[in-house]
Coordinates of C-alpha atoms in Angstrom, one line a residue:
Chain A
S1 CA -106.0 -73.7 56.9
A2 CA -109.4 -73.0 55.4
A3 CA -108.6 -74.7 52.1
A4 CA -110.0 -78.3 51.8
R5 CA -107.4 -80.9 52.6
R6 CA -106.0 -82.5 49.5
P7 CA -106.5 -86.2 49.2
W8 CA -102.8 -86.8 48.2
K9 CA -100.2 -87.8 50.7
L10 CA -96.8 -86.1 50.2
F11 CA -93.5 -87.8 50.4
G12 CA -90.0 -86.4 50.0
A13 CA -87.4 -88.8 48.4
M14 CA -83.6 -88.2 48.1
C15 CA -81.5 -89.4 45.1
L16 CA -78.0 -89.5 46.6
L17 CA -75.3 -89.6 43.9
R18 CA -71.7 -90.6 44.3
L19 CA -69.9 -88.8 41.5
P20 CA -67.3 -90.6 39.4
R21 CA -63.7 -90.8 40.7
I22 CA -62.0 -91.8 37.4
T23 CA -62.4 -90.9 33.8
Q24 CA -64.6 -93.0 31.5
P25 CA -62.8 -95.1 28.9
L26 CA -62.6 -93.6 25.4
E27 CA -64.9 -94.7 22.6
K28 CA -63.3 -96.2 19.5
E29 CA -63.8 -93.0 17.5
E30 CA -62.4 -90.9 20.3
E31 CA -59.2 -93.1 20.5
E32 CA -58.7 -92.9 16.7
M33 CA -59.2 -89.1 16.8
A34 CA -56.8 -88.7 19.7
A35 CA -54.1 -90.7 17.8
L36 CA -54.7 -88.5 14.6
M37 CA -54.4 -85.3 16.6
G38 CA -51.2 -86.4 18.2
Q39 CA -49.7 -87.3 14.8
I40 CA -50.7 -83.9 13.2
E41 CA -49.2 -82.1 16.2
L42 CA -46.0 -84.0 15.8
E43 CA -45.8 -83.2 12.1
K44 CA -46.4 -79.5 12.6
S45 CA -43.9 -79.1 15.5
H46 CA -40.3 -78.2 15.5
Y47 CA -37.5 -80.1 17.3
S48 CA -37.2 -79.4 21.0
D49 CA -33.9 -78.8 22.8
H50 CA -33.9 -82.4 24.1
E51 CA -34.4 -83.8 20.5
I52 CA -31.6 -81.6 19.1
R53 CA -29.3 -82.8 21.8
K54 CA -30.1 -86.4 21.0
L55 CA -29.6 -85.9 17.2
E56 CA -26.2 -84.2 17.8
E57 CA -25.0 -87.0 20.1
E58 CA -26.0 -89.6 17.6
E59 CA -24.1 -87.7 15.0
R60 CA -21.1 -87.6 17.3
L61 CA -21.2 -91.3 18.1
K62 CA -21.4 -92.1 14.4
R63 CA -18.4 -90.0 13.6
R64 CA -16.4 -91.4 16.5
K65 CA -17.1 -95.0 15.2
E66 CA -16.1 -94.1 11.7
S67 CA -13.0 -92.2 12.6
L68 CA -10.1 -93.8 14.4
Y69 CA -9.1 -91.0 16.8
D70 CA -11.1 -89.4 19.6
E71 CA -12.2 -85.9 18.8
D72 CA -11.9 -83.2 21.4
E73 CA -13.3 -85.1 24.4
A74 CA -10.8 -86.5 26.9
P75 CA -11.4 -90.3 27.4
G76 CA -11.7 -90.0 31.2
K77 CA -14.7 -87.7 31.1
T78 CA -18.2 -89.3 31.4
V79 CA -20.8 -87.5 29.4
V80 CA -24.5 -88.1 30.2
M81 CA -26.2 -88.8 26.9
A82 CA -29.8 -87.8 26.2
Q83 CA -30.6 -91.5 25.5
D84 CA -29.3 -92.5 28.9
L85 CA -31.6 -89.9 30.5
E86 CA -34.5 -91.3 28.6
D87 CA -33.8 -94.8 29.7
K88 CA -33.5 -93.6 33.3
W89 CA -36.9 -91.9 33.1
E90 CA -38.5 -95.0 31.6
Q91 CA -37.1 -97.2 34.4
K92 CA -38.5 -94.8 37.0
F93 CA -41.9 -94.8 35.4
L94 CA -42.1 -98.5 35.3
Q95 CA -41.3 -98.7 39.0
F96 CA -44.4 -96.8 39.9
K97 CA -47.6 -98.9 40.3
A98 CA -50.8 -96.9 40.1
A99 CA -54.1 -98.0 41.8
P100 CA -56.1 -100.3 39.5
R101 CA -59.1 -98.8 37.7
I102 CA -61.1 -101.9 38.1
T103 CA -61.3 -102.5 41.9
D104 CA -61.9 -105.7 43.9
A105 CA -65.5 -104.7 44.4
D106 CA -66.0 -104.6 40.7
K107 CA -64.7 -108.1 40.3
S108 CA -66.9 -109.5 43.0
N109 CA -69.9 -107.4 42.0
D110 CA -70.4 -106.3 45.6
R111 CA -73.2 -103.8 45.1
T112 CA -73.2 -102.5 48.7
S113 CA -69.7 -101.1 48.3
L114 CA -69.0 -97.6 47.2
N115 CA -65.7 -98.6 45.5
R116 CA -67.4 -100.2 42.6
K117 CA -67.7 -98.6 39.1
L118 CA -65.5 -95.7 39.8
D119 CA -66.1 -94.1 36.4
S120 CA -69.9 -93.7 36.7
N121 CA -72.5 -92.2 39.1
L122 CA -73.7 -94.5 41.9
M123 CA -77.2 -94.0 43.4
L124 CA -78.4 -95.1 46.8
L125 CA -81.4 -97.6 46.9
V126 CA -83.1 -98.9 50.0
K127 CA -85.7 -101.5 50.7
Q128 CA -88.7 -99.9 52.3
K129 CA -92.1 -101.2 53.3
I130 CA -94.9 -99.5 51.3
G131 CA -98.3 -100.7 52.4
T132 CA -97.9 -104.4 52.5
Q133 CA -94.9 -104.8 50.1
E134 CA -91.2 -104.5 50.6
L135 CA -89.9 -102.5 47.6
W136 CA -86.6 -101.2 46.4
L137 CA -86.7 -97.5 46.0
L138 CA -85.0 -94.2 46.6
P139 CA -85.1 -93.4 50.4
Q140 CA -88.3 -91.6 51.1
V141 CA -90.1 -90.3 54.2
E142 CA -93.6 -88.7 54.6
W143 CA -93.8 -85.0 54.7
Q144 CA -94.8 -83.4 58.0
P145 CA -96.5 -80.0 58.2
G146 CA -94.1 -77.2 59.1
E147 CA -91.1 -78.3 57.0
T148 CA -90.2 -77.7 53.3
L149 CA -90.0 -80.6 51.0
R150 CA -86.2 -80.3 50.8
S151 CA -85.9 -80.8 54.5
T152 CA -88.2 -83.8 54.2
A153 CA -85.8 -85.3 51.6
E154 CA -82.8 -84.5 53.9
R155 CA -84.5 -86.2 56.8
A156 CA -85.1 -89.2 54.6
M157 CA -81.3 -89.3 53.8
A158 CA -80.5 -88.9 57.5
T159 CA -82.8 -91.7 58.6
V160 CA -81.1 -94.1 56.3
L161 CA -77.5 -93.0 56.6
G162 CA -77.2 -91.3 59.9
D163 CA -76.7 -87.6 60.8
H164 CA -73.0 -87.2 59.9
I165 CA -73.4 -87.5 56.2
Q166 CA -72.2 -84.6 54.0
A167 CA -74.2 -84.0 50.9
K168 CA -74.8 -81.0 48.6
V169 CA -78.5 -80.8 47.8
L170 CA -78.9 -79.3 44.3
G171 CA -81.4 -76.5 45.0
N172 CA -84.7 -76.1 46.7
A173 CA -86.9 -77.4 43.8
P174 CA -87.8 -81.0 43.3
Y175 CA -86.4 -82.8 40.2
G176 CA -89.2 -85.2 39.5
I177 CA -92.5 -86.6 40.8
Y178 CA -94.0 -90.0 41.0
K179 CA -97.8 -90.1 41.5
Y180 CA -99.7 -93.2 42.4
K181 CA -103.1 -94.1 43.6
F182 CA -103.6 -96.5 46.5
P183 CA -105.1 -99.9 45.8
R184 CA -108.9 -99.9 45.9
A185 CA -109.0 -101.6 49.2
I186 CA -107.6 -98.6 51.1
R187 CA -108.6 -95.8 48.8
T188 CA -111.0 -93.3 50.3
E189 CA -112.3 -89.9 49.4
D190 CA -109.7 -88.2 51.6
N191 CA -106.9 -90.6 50.9
M192 CA -106.6 -91.3 47.2
G193 CA -102.9 -91.7 46.7
A194 CA -99.5 -90.3 47.2
K195 CA -97.1 -88.0 45.4
V196 CA -93.4 -88.7 45.8
F197 CA -91.1 -85.7 45.1
F198 CA -87.5 -86.5 44.2
F199 CA -84.5 -84.3 45.2
K200 CA -81.0 -84.7 44.0
A201 CA -77.8 -84.5 46.1
F202 CA -74.1 -85.1 45.5
L203 CA -72.4 -87.2 48.2
Q204 CA -69.4 -85.3 49.6
S205 CA -68.1 -87.4 52.6
K206 CA -65.3 -89.6 51.5
D207 CA -66.2 -92.8 53.3
L208 CA -69.4 -94.0 55.0
S209 CA -67.8 -96.2 57.7
Q210 CA -69.5 -94.0 60.3
A211 CA -72.9 -94.4 58.8
E212 CA -75.3 -96.6 60.6
L213 CA -77.2 -98.3 57.9
K214 CA -80.3 -99.8 59.2
A215 CA -82.1 -101.0 56.2
D216 CA -80.9 -103.0 53.2
Y217 CA -79.2 -100.7 50.8
L218 CA -77.5 -100.8 47.5
W219 CA -75.3 -98.4 45.4
V220 CA -76.2 -98.9 41.7
T221 CA -75.5 -97.2 38.4
K222 CA -78.3 -95.9 36.1
K223 CA -78.1 -99.0 33.9
E224 CA -78.6 -101.3 36.9
L225 CA -81.6 -99.4 38.2
G226 CA -83.9 -101.5 36.0
D227 CA -83.0 -104.6 38.0
Y228 CA -84.6 -103.2 41.1
L229 CA -87.1 -100.5 40.5
K230 CA -90.7 -100.9 39.2
L231 CA -91.3 -99.9 35.7
E232 CA -93.4 -96.7 36.2
Y233 CA -91.2 -95.6 39.0
L234 CA -88.1 -96.3 36.9
K235 CA -89.5 -94.2 34.0
K236 CA -90.0 -91.2 36.2
V237 CA -86.6 -91.5 37.9
N238 CA -84.7 -92.0 34.6
R239 CA -86.0 -88.6 33.4
F240 CA -84.0 -86.6 35.8
L241 CA -80.8 -88.7 35.8
L242 CA -78.0 -87.5 33.4
D243 CA -75.5 -90.1 32.6
Chain B
V1 CA -28.5 -4.6 37.0
A2 CA -30.2 -1.3 37.2
A3 CA -29.9 0.4 40.6
E4 CA -33.4 1.3 41.8
T5 CA -32.4 3.1 44.9
V6 CA -29.2 5.2 44.5
S7 CA -27.3 6.1 47.6
P8 CA -26.1 9.7 48.0
H9 CA -22.5 8.4 48.0
A10 CA -22.9 6.9 44.6
L11 CA -24.5 10.1 43.3
C12 CA -21.6 12.3 44.3
S13 CA -19.0 10.0 42.9
F14 CA -20.8 9.8 39.6
S15 CA -20.9 13.6 39.3
F16 CA -17.2 13.8 40.2
C17 CA -16.0 11.2 37.7
S18 CA -17.9 12.7 34.8
S19 CA -15.1 15.4 34.5
W20 CA -11.7 13.8 34.0
L21 CA -9.8 15.9 36.7
P22 CA -6.5 14.8 38.1
Q23 CA -8.0 15.1 41.6
R24 CA -9.9 12.0 40.8
A25 CA -6.8 9.8 41.3
L26 CA -6.6 10.8 44.9
L27 CA -10.2 10.6 45.8
R28 CA -12.4 7.6 45.9
G29 CA -16.1 7.6 45.2
S30 CA -17.1 6.2 48.5
H31 CA -15.5 4.3 51.3
W32 CA -16.9 1.2 49.8
Q33 CA -14.5 1.6 46.8
S34 CA -11.4 -0.4 47.7
S35 CA -9.1 0.4 44.8
L36 CA -8.5 3.8 43.2
L37 CA -8.3 2.7 39.5
V38 CA -11.4 0.6 39.5
L39 CA -14.7 2.3 38.8
R40 CA -17.4 1.3 41.2
T41 CA -18.3 -2.2 40.5
S42 CA -19.8 -3.1 43.8
L43 CA -22.7 -0.9 44.9
P44 CA -23.5 -0.8 48.6
V45 CA -25.1 -4.2 49.3
R46 CA -28.0 -3.0 51.4
A47 CA -30.7 -3.4 48.7
Q48 CA -29.4 -6.6 47.2
P49 CA -30.7 -9.2 49.7
K50 CA -34.3 -8.1 49.2
K51 CA -34.1 -8.4 45.4
K52 CA -32.5 -11.8 45.6
K53 CA -35.3 -13.2 47.7
K54 CA -38.1 -12.1 45.3
V55 CA -36.5 -13.1 42.1
D56 CA -35.3 -16.4 43.5
V57 CA -38.7 -17.2 44.9
K58 CA -40.3 -16.4 41.5
R59 CA -37.6 -18.4 39.7
E60 CA -38.0 -21.4 42.0
Q61 CA -41.8 -21.3 41.6
A62 CA -41.5 -21.2 37.8
Q63 CA -39.1 -24.2 38.0
K64 CA -41.5 -26.2 40.2
D65 CA -44.4 -25.5 37.8
R66 CA -42.4 -26.6 34.8
M67 CA -41.5 -29.9 36.6
K68 CA -45.1 -30.5 37.6
K69 CA -46.2 -29.9 34.0
K70 CA -43.7 -32.5 32.8
I71 CA -44.8 -35.0 35.4
K72 CA -48.4 -34.5 34.5
K73 CA -47.6 -35.1 30.8
L74 CA -45.8 -38.3 31.6
E75 CA -48.6 -39.6 33.7
K76 CA -51.2 -38.8 31.0
A77 CA -49.4 -41.0 28.5
A78 CA -50.9 -44.5 28.3
P79 CA -49.2 -47.1 30.5
E80 CA -46.9 -49.5 28.8
L81 CA -48.6 -52.7 27.8
I82 CA -47.4 -55.9 29.5
P83 CA -46.0 -58.2 26.9
I84 CA -47.8 -61.6 26.6
E85 CA -45.0 -64.1 26.8
D86 CA -47.0 -66.9 25.1
F87 CA -47.4 -64.9 21.9
I88 CA -43.8 -64.0 21.5
T89 CA -41.9 -66.8 19.9
P90 CA -38.3 -66.8 21.1
L91 CA -35.9 -66.3 18.1
K92 CA -34.0 -69.5 18.8
Y93 CA -37.0 -71.6 17.7
S94 CA -37.2 -70.2 14.2
E95 CA -33.8 -71.5 13.2
S96 CA -33.7 -73.8 10.2
N97 CA -32.1 -76.8 11.9
R98 CA -35.2 -77.1 14.0
V99 CA -37.5 -78.1 11.1
R100 CA -38.5 -81.7 11.4
S101 CA -37.7 -83.9 8.4
L102 CA -40.6 -86.4 7.9
P103 CA -41.8 -88.3 4.9
T104 CA -44.6 -86.7 3.0
L105 CA -48.1 -88.1 3.4
S106 CA -49.3 -90.8 1.0
P107 CA -52.7 -90.3 -0.8
E108 CA -54.1 -93.3 1.2
E109 CA -53.1 -91.7 4.4
S110 CA -54.7 -88.3 3.6
E111 CA -57.8 -90.2 2.4
R112 CA -58.0 -92.0 5.7
R113 CA -57.6 -88.8 7.6
V114 CA -60.4 -87.1 5.8
L115 CA -62.8 -90.0 6.3
L116 CA -61.9 -90.1 10.0
L117 CA -62.6 -86.4 10.4
K118 CA -66.0 -86.9 8.8
K119 CA -66.8 -89.8 11.2
W120 CA -65.7 -87.7 14.1
C121 CA -68.0 -84.9 13.0
F122 CA -70.9 -87.3 13.0
F123 CA -70.0 -88.8 16.3
K124 CA -69.8 -85.5 18.0
Q125 CA -73.1 -84.3 16.5
K126 CA -74.8 -87.4 17.9
Q127 CA -73.2 -86.9 21.3
D128 CA -74.3 -83.2 21.4
E129 CA -77.9 -84.1 20.4
A130 CA -78.1 -86.7 23.2
E131 CA -76.8 -84.3 25.7
K132 CA -79.3 -81.6 24.7
K133 CA -82.2 -84.1 24.8
A134 CA -81.2 -85.3 28.3
I135 CA -81.1 -81.7 29.6
K136 CA -84.5 -81.0 28.0
T137 CA -86.1 -84.0 29.7
L138 CA -84.6 -83.0 33.0
V139 CA -86.0 -79.5 32.8
E140 CA -89.4 -80.9 31.7
S141 CA -89.4 -83.3 34.6
Q142 CA -88.7 -80.5 37.0
Q143 CA -91.4 -78.3 35.6
E144 CA -93.9 -81.1 36.0
A145 CA -92.9 -81.7 39.6
L146 CA -93.3 -78.0 40.3
K147 CA -96.7 -77.9 38.7
E148 CA -98.0 -80.8 40.8
L149 CA -96.5 -79.2 43.9
R150 CA -98.4 -76.0 43.2
L151 CA -101.6 -77.9 43.0
E152 CA -100.9 -79.3 46.4
S153 CA -99.9 -76.2 48.4
E154 CA -98.9 -72.7 47.4
E155 CA -96.6 -72.4 50.5
L156 CA -94.5 -75.4 49.6
Y157 CA -94.3 -74.2 46.0
Q158 CA -93.0 -70.8 47.1
A159 CA -90.4 -72.5 49.3
A160 CA -89.4 -74.7 46.4
I161 CA -88.8 -71.9 43.9
R162 CA -86.8 -69.8 46.3
R163 CA -83.1 -69.4 45.3
D164 CA -80.7 -71.6 47.1
E165 CA -77.9 -69.3 48.4
G166 CA -75.6 -72.0 49.5
L167 CA -75.4 -73.8 46.2
F168 CA -72.9 -71.5 44.4
P169 CA -69.9 -71.2 44.3
F170 CA -69.8 -75.0 43.8
E171 CA -66.3 -76.5 43.7
R172 CA -65.4 -80.1 42.9
D173 CA -62.2 -81.8 41.9
G174 CA -62.6 -83.6 38.5
P175 CA -62.0 -87.3 37.9
S176 CA -58.4 -88.5 37.3
Y177 CA -57.2 -91.5 35.2
T178 CA -56.5 -93.8 38.2
P179 CA -58.1 -93.7 41.7
P180 CA -56.0 -92.3 44.5
L181 CA -53.4 -94.8 45.9
P182 CA -53.9 -95.4 49.6
G183 CA -50.8 -94.8 51.6
Y184 CA -48.8 -93.2 48.7
D185 CA -45.9 -91.1 49.8
P186 CA -45.1 -88.4 47.3
P187 CA -41.4 -87.5 46.7
E188 CA -40.1 -84.5 48.6
G189 CA -39.3 -81.4 46.7
K190 CA -39.8 -77.6 46.4
C191 CA -41.5 -75.8 43.7
V192 CA -39.8 -72.5 42.7
D193 CA -42.0 -70.1 40.7
I194 CA -39.9 -68.3 38.0
T195 CA -42.6 -66.5 36.1
K196 CA -41.7 -62.9 35.2
V197 CA -43.9 -60.3 36.9
Y198 CA -44.3 -57.0 35.1
T199 CA -45.5 -53.8 36.7
Q200 CA -47.2 -51.1 34.7

């Protein structure tokens, strides 16, 4: 094109999010409020059929104990009482064992596993070589003429995780930008620095056993990002992460 | 029924019967008259079929029009509203034996409740403000990125602000309380739908 070539290099980076699989634990106020709401609902309600049946059977038992003769029920007939039903249901519930909310990966703090921290978003971080340094950052790849920035970001994701990954990219527009100038040693008139455009995507494939991960990678939550990312980079990334 | 066309037989019998002569007993008005004592009650039937057709056709037409008018009136009337089952309390739940008997609230309890509601109000306000702030920073960050992109190249900018057709409708199952149990075998059973379906 006739326009002067801009001195900035363009990079497309992908922020791949694994969405939470379980609900977050309730805060103290939320728990107190939930208890109060339950109590108010109980006070305002009427007896249900099951409760009426229970009350009547209790009455009948009391009367039978006080009086000496059986009422109208033949002694051989077995009647299922509401209390028996409740006990049976309780037993059945106790027999069921649900999957634990805190997984093994949580206990061992295995940060490469996707099964960790099931109640929060997990982001993919990779170790890439920028200039002379090996840095932890969101997977990025340089933009090539002829493709949109979104496809650059998708290519970045494919280079790290392989082609068979299913992710829903949230729109064509970038979510954030990180601009930096090259160190004075390599900075020239035509090559001042780089602009990294961030895109967001939701991970949709269930497991990544098929993925061929070449580089070092980590799945971290928003709070743990600070352990790995540089300060300026972290500031820009935190702006577009909702948690 | 008035006779429109009078046959010549009928005419001569009429003139004969007007004068009460004894000869009348021996003669009949026409060969169509079967008995001697009876005055002609059945006129020759040649003209009758034509009259029947016209009158009947008209009558049937009038009946059909009346039926059509009735049907139109019924159709114009507003369709019957479908009752919303949730809003109609069945009568058996308003019996007096259903009312719960609980102890009344102590003043400490009501005081605690009011204070808890106020704390909740404050908690929710803070949560809402935090959410709105997060959304605002996200939008600002996106605007900044788009501005920088525009400085770089107009073509990439136009590609970025284009609408993403494949994004919506976006469906996702929400989080549950416990993660899915691997190798869980749910109990067998059939779900029978007994909701009442109303037609208008």
